[in-house]
Short mmCIF file of C-alpha atoms in Angstrom, two decimals:
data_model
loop_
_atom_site.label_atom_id
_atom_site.label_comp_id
_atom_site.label_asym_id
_atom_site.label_seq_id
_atom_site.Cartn_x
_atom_site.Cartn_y
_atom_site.Cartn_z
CA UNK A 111 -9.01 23.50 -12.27
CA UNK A 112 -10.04 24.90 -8.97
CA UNK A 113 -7.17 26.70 -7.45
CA UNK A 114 -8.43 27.43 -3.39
CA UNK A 115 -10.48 24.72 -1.76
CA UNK A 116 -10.30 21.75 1.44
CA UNK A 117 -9.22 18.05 0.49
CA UNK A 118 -8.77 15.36 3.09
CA UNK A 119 -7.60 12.03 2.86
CA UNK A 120 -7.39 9.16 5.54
CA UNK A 121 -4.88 6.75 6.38
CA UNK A 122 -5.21 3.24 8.84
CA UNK A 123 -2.81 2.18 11.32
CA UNK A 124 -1.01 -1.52 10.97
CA UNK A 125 -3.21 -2.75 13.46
CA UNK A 126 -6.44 -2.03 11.59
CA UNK A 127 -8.14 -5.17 10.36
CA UNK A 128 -7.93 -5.06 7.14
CA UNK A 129 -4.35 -3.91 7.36
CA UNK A 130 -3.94 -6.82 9.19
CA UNK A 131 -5.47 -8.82 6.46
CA UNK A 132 -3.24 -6.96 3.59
CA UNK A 133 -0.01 -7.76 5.70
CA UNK A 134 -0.81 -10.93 6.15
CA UNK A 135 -1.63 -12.06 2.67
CA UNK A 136 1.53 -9.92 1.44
CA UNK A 137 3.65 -12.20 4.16
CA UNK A 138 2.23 -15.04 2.09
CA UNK A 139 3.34 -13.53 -0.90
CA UNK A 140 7.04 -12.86 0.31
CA UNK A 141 7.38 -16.14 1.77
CA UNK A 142 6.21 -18.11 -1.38
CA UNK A 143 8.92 -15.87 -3.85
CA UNK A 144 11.40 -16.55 -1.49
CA UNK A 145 11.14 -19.98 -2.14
CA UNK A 146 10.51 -19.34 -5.87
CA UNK A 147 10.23 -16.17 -7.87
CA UNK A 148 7.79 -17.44 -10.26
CA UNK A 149 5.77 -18.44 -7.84
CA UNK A 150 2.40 -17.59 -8.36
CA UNK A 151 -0.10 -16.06 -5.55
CA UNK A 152 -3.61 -15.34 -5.10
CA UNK A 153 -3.72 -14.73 -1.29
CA UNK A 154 -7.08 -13.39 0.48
CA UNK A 155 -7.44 -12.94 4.60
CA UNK A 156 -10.26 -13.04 6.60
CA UNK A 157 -9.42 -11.50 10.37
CA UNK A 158 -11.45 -11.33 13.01
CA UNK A 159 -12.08 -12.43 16.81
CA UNK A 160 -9.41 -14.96 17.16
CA UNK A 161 -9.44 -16.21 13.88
CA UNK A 162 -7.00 -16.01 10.71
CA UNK A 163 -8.22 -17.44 7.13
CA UNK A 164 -6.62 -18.14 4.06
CA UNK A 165 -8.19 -18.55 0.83
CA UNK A 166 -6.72 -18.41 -2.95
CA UNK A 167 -4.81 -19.59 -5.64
CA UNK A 168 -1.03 -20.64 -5.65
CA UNK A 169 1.50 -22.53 -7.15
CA UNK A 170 5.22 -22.48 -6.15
CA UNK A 171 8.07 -24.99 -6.58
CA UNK A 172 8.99 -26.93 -3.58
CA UNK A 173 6.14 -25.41 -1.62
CA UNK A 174 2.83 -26.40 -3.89
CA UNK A 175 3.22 -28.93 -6.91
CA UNK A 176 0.88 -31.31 -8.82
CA UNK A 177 -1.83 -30.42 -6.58
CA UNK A 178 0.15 -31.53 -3.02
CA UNK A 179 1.50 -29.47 -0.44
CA UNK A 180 5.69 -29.91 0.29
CA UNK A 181 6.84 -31.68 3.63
CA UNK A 182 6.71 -28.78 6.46
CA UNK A 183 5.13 -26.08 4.22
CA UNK A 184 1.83 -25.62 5.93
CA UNK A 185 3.51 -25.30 9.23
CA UNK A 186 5.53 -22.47 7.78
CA UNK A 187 2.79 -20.87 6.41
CA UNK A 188 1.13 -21.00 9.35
CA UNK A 189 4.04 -19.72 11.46
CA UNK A 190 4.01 -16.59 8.87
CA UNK A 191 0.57 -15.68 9.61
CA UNK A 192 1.41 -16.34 13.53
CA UNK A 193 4.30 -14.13 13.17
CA UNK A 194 2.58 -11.02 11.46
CA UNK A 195 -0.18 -10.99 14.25
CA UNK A 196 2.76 -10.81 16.78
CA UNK A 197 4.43 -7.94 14.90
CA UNK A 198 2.19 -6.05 14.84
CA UNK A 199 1.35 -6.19 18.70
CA UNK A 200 -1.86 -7.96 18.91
CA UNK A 201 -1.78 -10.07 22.59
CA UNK A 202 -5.28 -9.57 23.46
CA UNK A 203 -8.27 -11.62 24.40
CA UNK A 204 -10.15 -11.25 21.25
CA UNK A 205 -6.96 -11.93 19.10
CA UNK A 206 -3.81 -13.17 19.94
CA UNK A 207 -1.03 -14.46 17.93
CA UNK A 208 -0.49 -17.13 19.81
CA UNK A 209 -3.98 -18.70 20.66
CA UNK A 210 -5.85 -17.35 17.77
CA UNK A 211 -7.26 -19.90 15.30
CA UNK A 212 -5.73 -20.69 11.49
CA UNK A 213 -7.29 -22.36 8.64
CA UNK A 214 -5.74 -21.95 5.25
CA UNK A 215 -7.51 -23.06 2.70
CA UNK A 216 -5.38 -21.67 -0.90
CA UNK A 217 -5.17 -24.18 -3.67
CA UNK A 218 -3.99 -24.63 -7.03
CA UNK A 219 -3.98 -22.33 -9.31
CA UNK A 220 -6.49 -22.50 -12.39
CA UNK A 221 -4.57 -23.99 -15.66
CA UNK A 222 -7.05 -21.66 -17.36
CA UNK A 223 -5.25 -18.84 -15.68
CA UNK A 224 -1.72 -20.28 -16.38
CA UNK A 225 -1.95 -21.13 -19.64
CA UNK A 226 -2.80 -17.28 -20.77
CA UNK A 227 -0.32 -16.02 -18.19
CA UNK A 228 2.48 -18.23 -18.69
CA UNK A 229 5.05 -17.41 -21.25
CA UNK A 230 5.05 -20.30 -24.20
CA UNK A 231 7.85 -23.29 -24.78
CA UNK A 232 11.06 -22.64 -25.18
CA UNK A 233 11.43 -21.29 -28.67
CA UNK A 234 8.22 -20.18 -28.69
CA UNK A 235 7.26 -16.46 -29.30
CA UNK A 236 4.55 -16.19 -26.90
CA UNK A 237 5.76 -13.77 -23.71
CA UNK A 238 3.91 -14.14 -20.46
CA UNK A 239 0.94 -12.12 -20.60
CA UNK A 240 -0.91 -10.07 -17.62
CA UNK A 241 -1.83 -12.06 -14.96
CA UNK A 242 -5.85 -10.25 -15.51
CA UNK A 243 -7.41 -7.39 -17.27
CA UNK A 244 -7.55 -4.19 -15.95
CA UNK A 245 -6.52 -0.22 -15.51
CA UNK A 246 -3.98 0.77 -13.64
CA UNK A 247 -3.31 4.23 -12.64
CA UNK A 248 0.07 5.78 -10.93
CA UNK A 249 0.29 9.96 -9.84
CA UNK A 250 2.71 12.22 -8.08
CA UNK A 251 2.90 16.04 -7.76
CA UNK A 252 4.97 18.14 -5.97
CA UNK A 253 3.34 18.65 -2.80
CA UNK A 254 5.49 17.25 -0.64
CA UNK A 255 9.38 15.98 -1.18
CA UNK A 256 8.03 12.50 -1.38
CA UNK A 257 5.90 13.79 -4.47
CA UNK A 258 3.15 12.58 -3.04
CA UNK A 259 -0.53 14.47 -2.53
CA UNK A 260 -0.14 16.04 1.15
CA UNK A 261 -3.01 15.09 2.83
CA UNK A 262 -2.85 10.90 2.54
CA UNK A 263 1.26 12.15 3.05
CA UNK A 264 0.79 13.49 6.33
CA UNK A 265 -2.07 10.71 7.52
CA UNK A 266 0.13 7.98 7.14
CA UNK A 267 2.77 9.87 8.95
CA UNK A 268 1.21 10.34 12.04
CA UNK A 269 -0.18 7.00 12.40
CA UNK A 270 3.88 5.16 11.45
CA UNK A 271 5.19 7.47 14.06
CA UNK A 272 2.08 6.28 16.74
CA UNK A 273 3.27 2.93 16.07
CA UNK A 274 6.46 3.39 16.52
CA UNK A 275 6.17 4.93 19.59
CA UNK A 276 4.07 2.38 20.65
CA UNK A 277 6.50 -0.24 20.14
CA UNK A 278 9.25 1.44 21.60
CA UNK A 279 7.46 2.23 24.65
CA UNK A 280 7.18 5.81 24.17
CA UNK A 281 3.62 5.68 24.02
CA UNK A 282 2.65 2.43 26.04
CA UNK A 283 -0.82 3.72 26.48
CA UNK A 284 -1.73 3.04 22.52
CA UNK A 285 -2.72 -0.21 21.26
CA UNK A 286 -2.47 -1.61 17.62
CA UNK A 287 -6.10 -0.59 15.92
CA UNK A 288 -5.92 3.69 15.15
CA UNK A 289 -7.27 5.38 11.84
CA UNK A 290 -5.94 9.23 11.29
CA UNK A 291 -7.71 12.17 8.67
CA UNK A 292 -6.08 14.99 7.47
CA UNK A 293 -7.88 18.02 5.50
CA UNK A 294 -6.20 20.44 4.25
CA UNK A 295 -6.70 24.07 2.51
CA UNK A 296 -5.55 24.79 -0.91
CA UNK A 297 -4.88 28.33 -2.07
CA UNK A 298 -3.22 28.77 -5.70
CA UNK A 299 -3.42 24.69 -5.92
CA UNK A 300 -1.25 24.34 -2.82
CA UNK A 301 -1.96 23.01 0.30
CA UNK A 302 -1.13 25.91 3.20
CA UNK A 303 -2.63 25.43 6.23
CA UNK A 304 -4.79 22.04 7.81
CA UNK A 305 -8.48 22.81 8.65
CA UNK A 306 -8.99 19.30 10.33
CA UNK A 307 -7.49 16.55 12.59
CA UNK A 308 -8.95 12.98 12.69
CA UNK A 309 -7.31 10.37 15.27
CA UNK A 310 -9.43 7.48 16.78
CA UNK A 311 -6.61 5.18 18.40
CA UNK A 312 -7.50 2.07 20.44
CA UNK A 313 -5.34 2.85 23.94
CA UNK A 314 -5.43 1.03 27.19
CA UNK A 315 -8.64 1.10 30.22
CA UNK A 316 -8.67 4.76 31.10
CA UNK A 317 -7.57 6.13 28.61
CA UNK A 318 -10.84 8.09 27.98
CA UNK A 319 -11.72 9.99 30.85
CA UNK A 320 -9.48 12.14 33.01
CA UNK A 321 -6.41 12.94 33.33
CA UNK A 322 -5.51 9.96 31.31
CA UNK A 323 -7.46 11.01 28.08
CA UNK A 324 -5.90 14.70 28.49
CA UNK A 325 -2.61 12.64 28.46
CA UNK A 326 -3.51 10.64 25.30
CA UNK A 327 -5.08 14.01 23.69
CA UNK A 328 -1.93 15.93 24.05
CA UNK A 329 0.15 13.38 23.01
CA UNK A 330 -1.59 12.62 19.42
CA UNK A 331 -1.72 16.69 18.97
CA UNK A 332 2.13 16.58 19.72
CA UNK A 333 2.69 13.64 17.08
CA UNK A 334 0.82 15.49 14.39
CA UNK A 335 2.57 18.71 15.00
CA UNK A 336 5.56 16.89 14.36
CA UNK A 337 4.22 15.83 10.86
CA UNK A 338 2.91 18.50 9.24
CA UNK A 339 4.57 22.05 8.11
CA UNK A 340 5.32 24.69 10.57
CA UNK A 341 2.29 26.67 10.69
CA UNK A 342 -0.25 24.32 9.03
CA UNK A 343 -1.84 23.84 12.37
CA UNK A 344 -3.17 26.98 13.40
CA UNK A 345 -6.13 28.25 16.17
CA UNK A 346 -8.71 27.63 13.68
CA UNK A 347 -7.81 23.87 13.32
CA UNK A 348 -10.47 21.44 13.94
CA UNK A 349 -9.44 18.26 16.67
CA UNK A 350 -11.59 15.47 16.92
CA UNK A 351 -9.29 12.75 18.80
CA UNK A 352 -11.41 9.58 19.55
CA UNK A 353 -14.49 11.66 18.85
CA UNK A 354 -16.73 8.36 20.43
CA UNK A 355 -15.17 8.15 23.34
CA UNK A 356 -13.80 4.81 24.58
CA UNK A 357 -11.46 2.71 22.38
CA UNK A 358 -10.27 -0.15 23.91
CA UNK A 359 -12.18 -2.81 21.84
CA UNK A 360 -10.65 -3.03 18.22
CA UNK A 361 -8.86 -5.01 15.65
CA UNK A 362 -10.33 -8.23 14.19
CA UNK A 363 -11.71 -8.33 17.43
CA UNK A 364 -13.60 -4.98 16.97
CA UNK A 365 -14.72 -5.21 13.39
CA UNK A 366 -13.47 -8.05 10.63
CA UNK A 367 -10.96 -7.47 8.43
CA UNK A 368 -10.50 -8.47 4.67
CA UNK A 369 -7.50 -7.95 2.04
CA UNK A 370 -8.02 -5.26 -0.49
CA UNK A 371 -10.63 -3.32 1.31
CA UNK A 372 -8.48 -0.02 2.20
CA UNK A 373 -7.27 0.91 -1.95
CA UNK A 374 -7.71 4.57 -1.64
CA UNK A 375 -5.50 4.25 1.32
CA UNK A 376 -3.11 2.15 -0.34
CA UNK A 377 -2.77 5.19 -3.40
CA UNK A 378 -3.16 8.32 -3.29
CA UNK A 379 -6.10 9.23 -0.60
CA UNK A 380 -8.71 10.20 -3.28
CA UNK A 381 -6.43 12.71 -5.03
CA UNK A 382 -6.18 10.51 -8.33
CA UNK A 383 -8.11 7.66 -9.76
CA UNK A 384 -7.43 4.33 -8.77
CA UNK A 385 -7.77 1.16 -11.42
CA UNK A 386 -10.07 -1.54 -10.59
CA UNK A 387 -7.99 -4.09 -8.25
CA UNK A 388 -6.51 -4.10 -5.06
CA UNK A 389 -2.23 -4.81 -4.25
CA UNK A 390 -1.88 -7.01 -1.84
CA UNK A 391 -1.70 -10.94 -1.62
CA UNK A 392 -0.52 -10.85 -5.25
CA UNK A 393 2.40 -12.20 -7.04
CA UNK A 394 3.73 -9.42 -9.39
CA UNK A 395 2.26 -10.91 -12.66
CA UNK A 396 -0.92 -9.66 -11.76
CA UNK A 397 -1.17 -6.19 -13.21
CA UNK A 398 -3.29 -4.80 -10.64
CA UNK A 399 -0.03 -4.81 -8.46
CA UNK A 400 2.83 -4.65 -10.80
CA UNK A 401 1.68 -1.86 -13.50
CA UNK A 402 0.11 0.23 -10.47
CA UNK A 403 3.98 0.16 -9.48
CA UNK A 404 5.13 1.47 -12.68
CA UNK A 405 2.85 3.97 -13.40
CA UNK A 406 3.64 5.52 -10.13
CA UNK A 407 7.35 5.14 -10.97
CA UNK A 408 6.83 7.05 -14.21
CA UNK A 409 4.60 9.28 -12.88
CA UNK A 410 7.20 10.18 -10.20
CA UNK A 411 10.00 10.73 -12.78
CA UNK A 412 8.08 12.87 -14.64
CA UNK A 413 7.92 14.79 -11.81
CA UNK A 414 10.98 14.50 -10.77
CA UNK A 415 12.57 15.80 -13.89
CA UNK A 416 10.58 18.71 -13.85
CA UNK A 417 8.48 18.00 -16.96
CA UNK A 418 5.44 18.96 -14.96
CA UNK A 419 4.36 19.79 -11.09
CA UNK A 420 1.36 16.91 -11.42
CA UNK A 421 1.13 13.77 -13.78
CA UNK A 422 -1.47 11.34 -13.55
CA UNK A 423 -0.85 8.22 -15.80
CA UNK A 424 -2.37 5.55 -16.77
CA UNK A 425 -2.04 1.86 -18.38
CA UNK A 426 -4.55 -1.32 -19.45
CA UNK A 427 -4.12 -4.64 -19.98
CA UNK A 428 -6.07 -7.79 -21.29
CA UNK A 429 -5.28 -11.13 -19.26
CA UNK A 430 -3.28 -13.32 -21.10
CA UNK A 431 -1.83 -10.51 -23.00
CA UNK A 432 1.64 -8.87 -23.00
CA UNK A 433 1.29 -5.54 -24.54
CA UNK A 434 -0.23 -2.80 -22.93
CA UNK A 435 -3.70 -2.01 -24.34
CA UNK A 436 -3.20 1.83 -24.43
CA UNK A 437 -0.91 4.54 -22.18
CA UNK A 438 -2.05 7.98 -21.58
CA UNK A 439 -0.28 11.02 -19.99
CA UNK A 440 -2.44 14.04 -18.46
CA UNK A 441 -0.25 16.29 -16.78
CA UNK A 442 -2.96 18.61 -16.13
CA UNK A 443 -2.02 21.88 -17.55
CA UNK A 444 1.17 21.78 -16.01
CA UNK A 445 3.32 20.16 -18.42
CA UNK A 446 6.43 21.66 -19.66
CA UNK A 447 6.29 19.31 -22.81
CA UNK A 448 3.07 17.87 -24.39
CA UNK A 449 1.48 15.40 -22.86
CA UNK A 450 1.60 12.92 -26.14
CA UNK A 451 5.32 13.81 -26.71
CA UNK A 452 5.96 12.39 -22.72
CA UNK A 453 3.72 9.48 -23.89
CA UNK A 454 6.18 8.65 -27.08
CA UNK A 455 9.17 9.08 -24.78
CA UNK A 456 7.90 6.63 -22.58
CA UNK A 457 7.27 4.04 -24.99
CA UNK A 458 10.66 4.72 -26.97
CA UNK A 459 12.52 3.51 -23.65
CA UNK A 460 14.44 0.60 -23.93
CA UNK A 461 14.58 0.01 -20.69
CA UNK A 462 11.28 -0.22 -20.17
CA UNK A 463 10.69 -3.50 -22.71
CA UNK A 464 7.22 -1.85 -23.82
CA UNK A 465 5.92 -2.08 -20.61
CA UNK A 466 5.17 -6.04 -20.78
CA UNK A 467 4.79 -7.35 -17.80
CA UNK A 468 7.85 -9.40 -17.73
CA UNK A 469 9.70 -6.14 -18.77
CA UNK A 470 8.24 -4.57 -15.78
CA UNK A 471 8.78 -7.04 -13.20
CA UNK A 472 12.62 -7.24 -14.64
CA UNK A 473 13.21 -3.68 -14.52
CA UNK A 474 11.96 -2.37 -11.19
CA UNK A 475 12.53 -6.31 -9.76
CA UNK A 476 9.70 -7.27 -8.59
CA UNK A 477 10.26 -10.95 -8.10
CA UNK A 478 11.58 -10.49 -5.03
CA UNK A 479 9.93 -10.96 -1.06
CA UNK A 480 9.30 -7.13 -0.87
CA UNK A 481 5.52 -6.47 -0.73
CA UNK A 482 4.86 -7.44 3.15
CA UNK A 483 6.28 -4.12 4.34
CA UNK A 484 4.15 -2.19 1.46
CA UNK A 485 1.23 -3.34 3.02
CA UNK A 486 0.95 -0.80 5.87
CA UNK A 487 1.40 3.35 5.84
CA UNK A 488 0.72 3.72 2.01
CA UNK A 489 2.92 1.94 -1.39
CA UNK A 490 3.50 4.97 -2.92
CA UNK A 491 5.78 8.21 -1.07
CA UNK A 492 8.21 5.78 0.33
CA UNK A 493 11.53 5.24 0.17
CA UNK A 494 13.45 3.16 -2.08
CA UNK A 495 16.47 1.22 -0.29
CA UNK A 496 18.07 -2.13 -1.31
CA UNK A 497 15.15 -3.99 -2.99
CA UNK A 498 12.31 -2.12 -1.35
CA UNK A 499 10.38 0.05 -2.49
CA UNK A 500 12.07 0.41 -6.00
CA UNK A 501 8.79 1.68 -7.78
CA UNK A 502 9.59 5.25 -6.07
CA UNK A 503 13.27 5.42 -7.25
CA UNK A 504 13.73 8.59 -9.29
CA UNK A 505 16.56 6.98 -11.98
CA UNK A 506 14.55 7.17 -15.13
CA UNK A 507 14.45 10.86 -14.65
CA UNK A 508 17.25 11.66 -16.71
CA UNK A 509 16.36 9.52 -19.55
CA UNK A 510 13.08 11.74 -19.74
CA UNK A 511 14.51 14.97 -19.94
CA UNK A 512 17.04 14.02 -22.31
CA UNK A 513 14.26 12.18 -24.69
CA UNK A 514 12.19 15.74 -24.11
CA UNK A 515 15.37 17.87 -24.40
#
């Protein structure tokens, strides 16, 4: 394992279309469990110059039943979509929540689908299975105290604290649409110093020339000193703030947007592998979304109970199938514990029902309207409060270490 090299990572504002997109199908998502938590969502958006499109598969009591929509639903649905486009900030020509065009066009969902996903009669042994195949990966490390790798860490940082000084006026010069990169240098396989800045940020006429831009520059370079460690930013760091110049055109208006397109962004930044599906605009029996959760939660708590500085884990699934396919720990050299012996301990836990996917959804409680504010700045190095976020609690630590003792 290389011990002294550069890694960078990127992270995209709210206001990026295709974080538009993932908000806006996870909105979708939140609204329909709210109504019911079995409900089950498929949920894809198209964004781009004043115009919002649905597509997918649902089905969800008193919203969507034997193939007709409920009284009032698909004004509600489109009030959601109206609602995250406001949010976010977007009152511009080429898209505004208020004039911008809607067409939804989900249906209902495949009894193909259900039938393998849906658990059997009552008195039946058949549990639900996974709502597809797939691989699912979670990681965490201890680069940073949200046990996260530091250089997607620190992107999505920078840009949540743009936007929030955007929307409290702090920064009235920036508009919605801004992307950030972070590299970083590595010596002894920690990060110690950053190499390279990346901030393109869509900002108001005149921003980019003058007096103004000087004004924008030093502002971003005082938001991302802010962010990262004292003394990671040092003479020899790289800045390359709006490197093309003008930014004024963005958004859906600037470039389309689609849900699912921004995964790295959504994990880890490229610092561990990342299964085959995207998060957002689905219901939690989907496996992409649900066991991504949980390996990141077990990941984290092996961390967190000191078993090892790094743990990459991951989990597989066949659709229509409840138990896992196969689980595999690499804790990459640093383990205090074999790797196989973590593995065992994991699957010995009661409360973790075998990691089924009704098991998982019950124990981190997942059937709840939580995703939409997952969908921007990252799902993983957040933190857990109420029902948010509870994939990065740090509970299960204990029962490791005493399993391992």
């Amino acid at each position: 394992m290389r011990q002294s090299y550069l890694f960078t990572s990127e992270s995209v504002s709210e206001g990026h279309p295709d974080k538009v997109s993932d908000q806006i199908s996870d909105a979708i998502v939140d609204l329909f469990l709210s109504k019911d938590p079995e409900a089950r969502v498929a949920c894809e958006t198209l964004t781009t110059t004043q115009l919002v499109v649905l597509a997918g598969e649902i089905r969800c009591k008193g919203v969507y039943e034997n193939g007709a929509w409920a009284p009032g639903a698909l004004e509600e649905i489109e009030r959601t979509v109206r609602g995250v486009v406001k949010d976010i900030g977007y009152e511009q020509d080429g898209f505004h929540w208020e004039t911008l065009t809607f067409e939804n066009h989900l249906h209902g969902q495949s009894v193909h689908i259900a039938q393998g996903v849906d658990a059997g009669a009552e008195g039946s042994n058949k549990d639900e299975g996974a709502g597809d195949q797939g691989i699912m990966f979670g990681f965490a490390c201890d680069e940073t105290p949200d046990l996260m790798p530091a250089p997607i860490d620190y992107s999505h940082k920078i840009l949540e604290q743009m936007a929030a000084d955007r929307k409290d006026g702090t920064a009235p010069f920036l508009e919605p649409d801004s992307k950030s990169q972070v590299t970083l240098r590595y010596e002894n396989g920690k990060p110690v110093a950053c190499t390279a800045v990346v901030v393109s940020t869509q900002h108001a006429e005149g921003y980019d020339q003058g007096e103004k831009e000087a004004e924008l520059h030093a502002y971003v370079k005082g938001v991302v000193g802010k962010i990262l460690p004292e003394g990671f930013i040092t003479d020899e760091t790289e800045w390359h703030i709006n490197p093309t110049g003008s930014f004024v055109i963005g958004g859906p208006d600037g470039d389309a947007g689609l849900t699912g397109r921004k995964i790295i962004v959504d994990t880890y930044g490229g610092a561990a592998p990342h299964g085959g599906g995207a998060f957002s605009g689905k219901d939690p029996t989907k496996v992409d979304r649900s066991a991504a959760y949980i390996t990141r939660h077990l990941a984290k708590n092996v961390v967190a109970a000191g078993l090892a500085t790094k743990c990459t884990i991951q989990i597989a699934y066949a659709i229509g199938v409840s138990k896992p396919l196969s689980l595999y720990v690499d804790t990459h050299g640093t383990g205090t514990v074999d790797d196989a012996a973590i593995e065992d301990a994991i699957r010995s836990n009661a409360k973790l029902g075998g990691l089924t996917p009704r098991a998982i959804r019950t124990y981190l409680g997942l059937n709840k309207p939580i995703y939409r504010q997952s969908a921007a700045y990252g799902h993983f190095g957040r933190t857990a409060e109420g029902d948010l976020f509870p994939w990065e609690r740090t509970d299960l630590a204990a029962d490791l270490k005493a399993a391992l003792a």
